[in-house]
PDB file of C-alpha atoms in Angstrom:
ATOM      1  CA  UNK A   1     -87.454 -10.028 -16.892  1.00 72.00           C
ATOM      2  CA  UNK A   2     -85.660 -13.324 -16.339  1.00 84.00           C
ATOM      3  CA  UNK A   3     -87.859 -16.300 -15.443  1.00 82.00           C
ATOM      4  CA  UNK A   4     -86.866 -18.691 -12.666  1.00 91.00           C
ATOM      5  CA  UNK A   5     -86.752 -22.431 -13.352  1.00 93.00           C
ATOM      6  CA  UNK A   6     -90.316 -23.004 -12.117  1.00 95.00           C
ATOM      7  CA  UNK A   7     -91.722 -20.188 -14.249  1.00 94.00           C
ATOM      8  CA  UNK A   8     -89.937 -21.592 -17.322  1.00 94.00           C
ATOM      9  CA  UNK A   9     -91.431 -25.046 -16.667  1.00 95.00           C
ATOM     10  CA  UNK A  10     -94.882 -23.493 -16.194  1.00 95.00           C
ATOM     11  CA  UNK A  11     -94.565 -21.570 -19.435  1.00 95.00           C
ATOM     12  CA  UNK A  12     -93.582 -24.709 -21.333  1.00 96.00           C
ATOM     13  CA  UNK A  13     -96.509 -26.658 -19.906  1.00 96.00           C
ATOM     14  CA  UNK A  14     -98.910 -23.776 -20.572  1.00 95.00           C
ATOM     15  CA  UNK A  15     -97.745 -23.804 -24.193  1.00 96.00           C
ATOM     16  CA  UNK A  16     -97.961 -27.593 -24.537  1.00 97.00           C
ATOM     17  CA  UNK A  17    -101.092 -28.134 -22.448  1.00 96.00           C
ATOM     18  CA  UNK A  18    -103.157 -24.930 -22.556  1.00 96.00           C
ATOM     19  CA  UNK A  19    -106.140 -27.016 -21.423  1.00 97.00           C
ATOM     20  CA  UNK A  20    -104.608 -27.407 -17.929  1.00 97.00           C
ATOM     21  CA  UNK A  21    -104.216 -24.861 -15.145  1.00 97.00           C
ATOM     22  CA  UNK A  22    -100.504 -24.947 -14.308  1.00 96.00           C
ATOM     23  CA  UNK A  23    -100.628 -22.173 -11.688  1.00 95.00           C
ATOM     24  CA  UNK A  24    -100.283 -24.672  -8.767  1.00 96.00           C
ATOM     25  CA  UNK A  25     -96.744 -25.356  -9.993  1.00 95.00           C
ATOM     26  CA  UNK A  26     -95.863 -21.800  -9.043  1.00 95.00           C
ATOM     27  CA  UNK A  27     -96.298 -22.604  -5.351  1.00 96.00           C
ATOM     28  CA  UNK A  28     -95.683 -26.346  -5.213  1.00 96.00           C
ATOM     29  CA  UNK A  29     -92.695 -26.290  -7.560  1.00 96.00           C
ATOM     30  CA  UNK A  30     -91.011 -23.456  -5.673  1.00 96.00           C
ATOM     31  CA  UNK A  31     -91.691 -25.102  -2.304  1.00 96.00           C
ATOM     32  CA  UNK A  32     -90.244 -28.340  -3.622  1.00 96.00           C
ATOM     33  CA  UNK A  33     -87.097 -26.628  -4.914  1.00 96.00           C
ATOM     34  CA  UNK A  34     -86.736 -24.533  -1.772  1.00 96.00           C
ATOM     35  CA  UNK A  35     -87.125 -27.626   0.443  1.00 96.00           C
ATOM     36  CA  UNK A  36     -84.254 -29.302  -1.406  1.00 96.00           C
ATOM     37  CA  UNK A  37     -82.021 -26.232  -1.026  1.00 96.00           C
ATOM     38  CA  UNK A  38     -82.881 -25.807   2.662  1.00 97.00           C
ATOM     39  CA  UNK A  39     -82.363 -29.511   3.397  1.00 96.00           C
ATOM     40  CA  UNK A  40     -78.873 -29.365   1.888  1.00 97.00           C
ATOM     41  CA  UNK A  41     -78.029 -26.169   3.771  1.00 97.00           C
ATOM     42  CA  UNK A  42     -79.187 -27.751   7.060  1.00 97.00           C
ATOM     43  CA  UNK A  43     -77.319 -30.988   6.368  1.00 97.00           C
ATOM     44  CA  UNK A  44     -74.022 -29.078   6.221  1.00 97.00           C
ATOM     45  CA  UNK A  45     -74.306 -28.436   9.963  1.00 97.00           C
ATOM     46  CA  UNK A  46     -75.358 -32.023  10.736  1.00 97.00           C
ATOM     47  CA  UNK A  47     -72.361 -33.389   8.809  1.00 97.00           C
ATOM     48  CA  UNK A  48     -70.000 -31.056  10.636  1.00 97.00           C
ATOM     49  CA  UNK A  49     -71.061 -32.845  13.828  1.00 97.00           C
ATOM     50  CA  UNK A  50     -70.831 -36.325  12.307  1.00 96.00           C
ATOM     51  CA  UNK A  51     -74.592 -36.695  12.001  1.00 96.00           C
ATOM     52  CA  UNK A  52     -77.172 -37.272   9.317  1.00 94.00           C
ATOM     53  CA  UNK A  53     -80.552 -35.567   9.415  1.00 92.00           C
ATOM     54  CA  UNK A  54     -82.196 -38.586  11.064  1.00 91.00           C
ATOM     55  CA  UNK A  55     -79.522 -38.917  13.752  1.00 94.00           C
ATOM     56  CA  UNK A  56     -79.746 -35.198  14.513  1.00 95.00           C
ATOM     57  CA  UNK A  57     -83.513 -35.548  14.831  1.00 93.00           C
ATOM     58  CA  UNK A  58     -83.249 -38.503  17.249  1.00 94.00           C
ATOM     59  CA  UNK A  59     -80.661 -36.766  19.434  1.00 97.00           C
ATOM     60  CA  UNK A  60     -82.754 -33.589  19.445  1.00 96.00           C
ATOM     61  CA  UNK A  61     -85.884 -35.530  20.489  1.00 95.00           C
ATOM     62  CA  UNK A  62     -83.966 -37.089  23.382  1.00 96.00           C
ATOM     63  CA  UNK A  63     -82.559 -33.712  24.457  1.00 98.00           C
ATOM     64  CA  UNK A  64     -86.016 -32.081  24.294  1.00 96.00           C
ATOM     65  CA  UNK A  65     -87.366 -34.808  26.596  1.00 95.00           C
ATOM     66  CA  UNK A  66     -85.499 -33.162  29.482  1.00 96.00           C
ATOM     67  CA  UNK A  67     -83.438 -34.934  32.117  1.00 95.00           C
ATOM     68  CA  UNK A  68     -82.743 -37.849  32.135  1.00 94.00           C
ATOM     69  CA  UNK A  69     -82.949 -37.385  28.320  1.00 96.00           C
ATOM     70  CA  UNK A  70     -84.578 -40.660  27.386  1.00 94.00           C
ATOM     71  CA  UNK A  71     -87.554 -42.005  25.483  1.00 93.00           C
ATOM     72  CA  UNK A  72     -88.817 -45.363  24.301  1.00 89.00           C
ATOM     73  CA  UNK A  73     -88.184 -46.066  20.588  1.00 86.00           C
ATOM     74  CA  UNK A  74     -91.906 -45.680  19.824  1.00 84.00           C
ATOM     75  CA  UNK A  75     -91.931 -42.271  21.511  1.00 87.00           C
ATOM     76  CA  UNK A  76     -88.933 -41.247  19.424  1.00 88.00           C
ATOM     77  CA  UNK A  77     -90.885 -42.005  16.273  1.00 83.00           C
ATOM     78  CA  UNK A  78     -93.707 -39.753  17.522  1.00 83.00           C
ATOM     79  CA  UNK A  79     -91.340 -36.899  18.396  1.00 84.00           C
ATOM     80  CA  UNK A  80     -89.198 -36.905  15.246  1.00 83.00           C
ATOM     81  CA  UNK A  81     -89.522 -36.693  11.487  1.00 73.00           C
ATOM     82  CA  UNK A  82     -88.084 -40.231  11.333  1.00 71.00           C
ATOM     83  CA  UNK A  83     -90.356 -43.201  10.588  1.00 75.00           C
ATOM     84  CA  UNK A  84     -90.663 -46.057  13.080  1.00 73.00           C
ATOM     85  CA  UNK A  85     -88.826 -48.373  10.709  1.00 76.00           C
ATOM     86  CA  UNK A  86     -85.898 -45.983  10.433  1.00 83.00           C
ATOM     87  CA  UNK A  87     -85.613 -45.360  14.183  1.00 86.00           C
ATOM     88  CA  UNK A  88     -83.836 -48.661  14.933  1.00 86.00           C
ATOM     89  CA  UNK A  89     -81.180 -48.044  12.284  1.00 89.00           C
ATOM     90  CA  UNK A  90     -80.549 -44.532  13.630  1.00 91.00           C
ATOM     91  CA  UNK A  91     -80.379 -45.752  17.228  1.00 93.00           C
ATOM     92  CA  UNK A  92     -77.948 -48.532  16.241  1.00 93.00           C
ATOM     93  CA  UNK A  93     -75.588 -45.998  14.663  1.00 95.00           C
ATOM     94  CA  UNK A  94     -75.879 -43.532  17.539  1.00 96.00           C
ATOM     95  CA  UNK A  95     -75.253 -46.314  20.056  1.00 96.00           C
ATOM     96  CA  UNK A  96     -72.225 -47.519  18.095  1.00 96.00           C
ATOM     97  CA  UNK A  97     -70.883 -43.945  18.164  1.00 97.00           C
ATOM     98  CA  UNK A  98     -71.403 -43.722  21.938  1.00 97.00           C
ATOM     99  CA  UNK A  99     -74.054 -40.990  21.717  1.00 98.00           C
ATOM    100  CA  UNK A 100     -76.972 -43.041  23.122  1.00 97.00           C
ATOM    101  CA  UNK A 101     -77.461 -46.157  25.209  1.00 96.00           C
ATOM    102  CA  UNK A 102     -80.281 -48.684  25.289  1.00 92.00           C
ATOM    103  CA  UNK A 103     -81.518 -50.332  28.441  1.00 87.00           C
ATOM    104  CA  UNK A 104     -84.591 -52.168  29.705  1.00 78.00           C
ATOM    105  CA  UNK A 105     -87.380 -50.002  31.078  1.00 71.00           C
ATOM    106  CA  UNK A 106     -87.684 -49.697  34.850  1.00 73.00           C
ATOM    107  CA  UNK A 107     -91.283 -50.916  35.035  1.00 71.00           C
ATOM    108  CA  UNK A 108     -91.119 -53.484  32.243  1.00 65.00           C
ATOM    109  CA  UNK A 109     -87.911 -55.297  31.250  1.00 63.00           C
ATOM    110  CA  UNK A 110     -89.415 -55.999  27.791  1.00 68.00           C
ATOM    111  CA  UNK A 111     -89.729 -52.272  27.176  1.00 77.00           C
ATOM    112  CA  UNK A 112     -86.545 -50.634  25.869  1.00 85.00           C
ATOM    113  CA  UNK A 113     -85.439 -47.095  26.655  1.00 93.00           C
ATOM    114  CA  UNK A 114     -82.985 -45.017  24.637  1.00 95.00           C
ATOM    115  CA  UNK A 115     -81.007 -42.386  26.541  1.00 96.00           C
ATOM    116  CA  UNK A 116     -78.472 -39.726  25.622  1.00 97.00           C
ATOM    117  CA  UNK A 117     -74.962 -40.320  26.901  1.00 97.00           C
ATOM    118  CA  UNK A 118     -72.964 -37.348  28.162  1.00 97.00           C
ATOM    119  CA  UNK A 119     -71.124 -37.358  24.822  1.00 98.00           C
ATOM    120  CA  UNK A 120     -74.474 -37.392  23.003  1.00 98.00           C
ATOM    121  CA  UNK A 121     -75.721 -34.449  25.062  1.00 98.00           C
ATOM    122  CA  UNK A 122     -72.583 -32.465  24.222  1.00 98.00           C
ATOM    123  CA  UNK A 123     -72.886 -33.260  20.506  1.00 98.00           C
ATOM    124  CA  UNK A 124     -76.563 -32.292  20.268  1.00 98.00           C
ATOM    125  CA  UNK A 125     -76.095 -29.126  22.333  1.00 98.00           C
ATOM    126  CA  UNK A 126     -73.273 -27.969  20.051  1.00 98.00           C
ATOM    127  CA  UNK A 127     -75.051 -29.076  16.869  1.00 98.00           C
ATOM    128  CA  UNK A 128     -78.354 -27.471  17.879  1.00 98.00           C
ATOM    129  CA  UNK A 129     -76.671 -24.162  18.718  1.00 98.00           C
ATOM    130  CA  UNK A 130     -75.076 -24.102  15.267  1.00 98.00           C
ATOM    131  CA  UNK A 131     -78.335 -25.349  13.669  1.00 98.00           C
ATOM    132  CA  UNK A 132     -80.314 -22.421  15.105  1.00 98.00           C
ATOM    133  CA  UNK A 133     -77.713 -19.933  13.857  1.00 98.00           C
ATOM    134  CA  UNK A 134     -77.892 -21.583  10.427  1.00 98.00           C
ATOM    135  CA  UNK A 135     -81.707 -21.438  10.368  1.00 98.00           C
ATOM    136  CA  UNK A 136     -81.548 -17.753  11.360  1.00 98.00           C
ATOM    137  CA  UNK A 137     -79.112 -17.117   8.495  1.00 97.00           C
ATOM    138  CA  UNK A 138     -81.436 -18.860   6.040  1.00 97.00           C
ATOM    139  CA  UNK A 139     -84.576 -17.109   7.277  1.00 97.00           C
ATOM    140  CA  UNK A 140     -82.868 -13.721   7.250  1.00 97.00           C
ATOM    141  CA  UNK A 141     -83.147 -13.867   3.441  1.00 96.00           C
ATOM    142  CA  UNK A 142     -86.715 -12.658   4.135  1.00 97.00           C
ATOM    143  CA  UNK A 143     -87.699  -9.546   6.044  1.00 97.00           C
ATOM    144  CA  UNK A 144     -89.380 -10.125   9.411  1.00 96.00           C
ATOM    145  CA  UNK A 145     -92.902  -9.326   8.162  1.00 97.00           C
ATOM    146  CA  UNK A 146     -92.620 -11.730   5.223  1.00 97.00           C
ATOM    147  CA  UNK A 147     -91.203 -14.447   7.479  1.00 97.00           C
ATOM    148  CA  UNK A 148     -94.097 -13.985   9.920  1.00 97.00           C
ATOM    149  CA  UNK A 149     -96.700 -14.133   7.158  1.00 98.00           C
ATOM    150  CA  UNK A 150     -95.030 -17.172   5.619  1.00 97.00           C
ATOM    151  CA  UNK A 151     -95.055 -18.958   8.974  1.00 97.00           C
ATOM    152  CA  UNK A 152     -98.787 -18.255   9.376  1.00 97.00           C
ATOM    153  CA  UNK A 153     -99.576 -19.467   5.870  1.00 97.00           C
ATOM    154  CA  UNK A 154     -97.506 -22.638   6.231  1.00 96.00           C
ATOM    155  CA  UNK A 155     -99.016 -23.358   9.673  1.00 95.00           C
ATOM    156  CA  UNK A 156    -102.535 -23.075   8.254  1.00 95.00           C
ATOM    157  CA  UNK A 157    -101.719 -25.169   5.199  1.00 95.00           C
ATOM    158  CA  UNK A 158     -99.886 -27.889   7.136  1.00 93.00           C
ATOM    159  CA  UNK A 159    -102.805 -28.177   9.587  1.00 94.00           C
ATOM    160  CA  UNK A 160    -105.014 -29.285   6.672  1.00 94.00           C
ATOM    161  CA  UNK A 161    -102.812 -32.360   6.205  1.00 92.00           C
ATOM    162  CA  UNK A 162    -101.438 -32.840   9.694  1.00 86.00           C
ATOM    163  CA  UNK A 163    -103.897 -31.560  12.310  1.00 81.00           C
ATOM    164  CA  UNK A 164    -102.200 -30.075  15.397  1.00 77.00           C
ATOM    165  CA  UNK A 165    -102.433 -32.065  18.611  1.00 76.00           C
TER     166      UNK A 165
END
């Protein structure tokens, strides 16, 4: 039987450091490798729409907000996988590309609001449609029962680090 890359690494470490339990590498190593593969596969769709992962995430957070498709920059950081520090850079690029606008808040002129433009709404709607088809394609590598079990396991595990709100 052929060993995958993670199993080969585990075997080498088990040989070199038999005093250590290397079984965690079986899960963590494979998750790490799979995350890299999935990220690249997802990025193909983002690039096709002229977006990076962070820009896609910001546009998606604005679209999910519902009409009028706007949020304050701090809210965007809470509703995306993008850090607060990276939000401004993403918004600058999206604004330059005509996909979002910035304006003062209605109740407080010091508060800024970021909103999708019509062009931004069209881009994210098209990109998200293709993104969901791509995710389906990737997940279809598993049968439905395995995918369901994996989702339950990952939900439980993630909640230990990032409690649900």
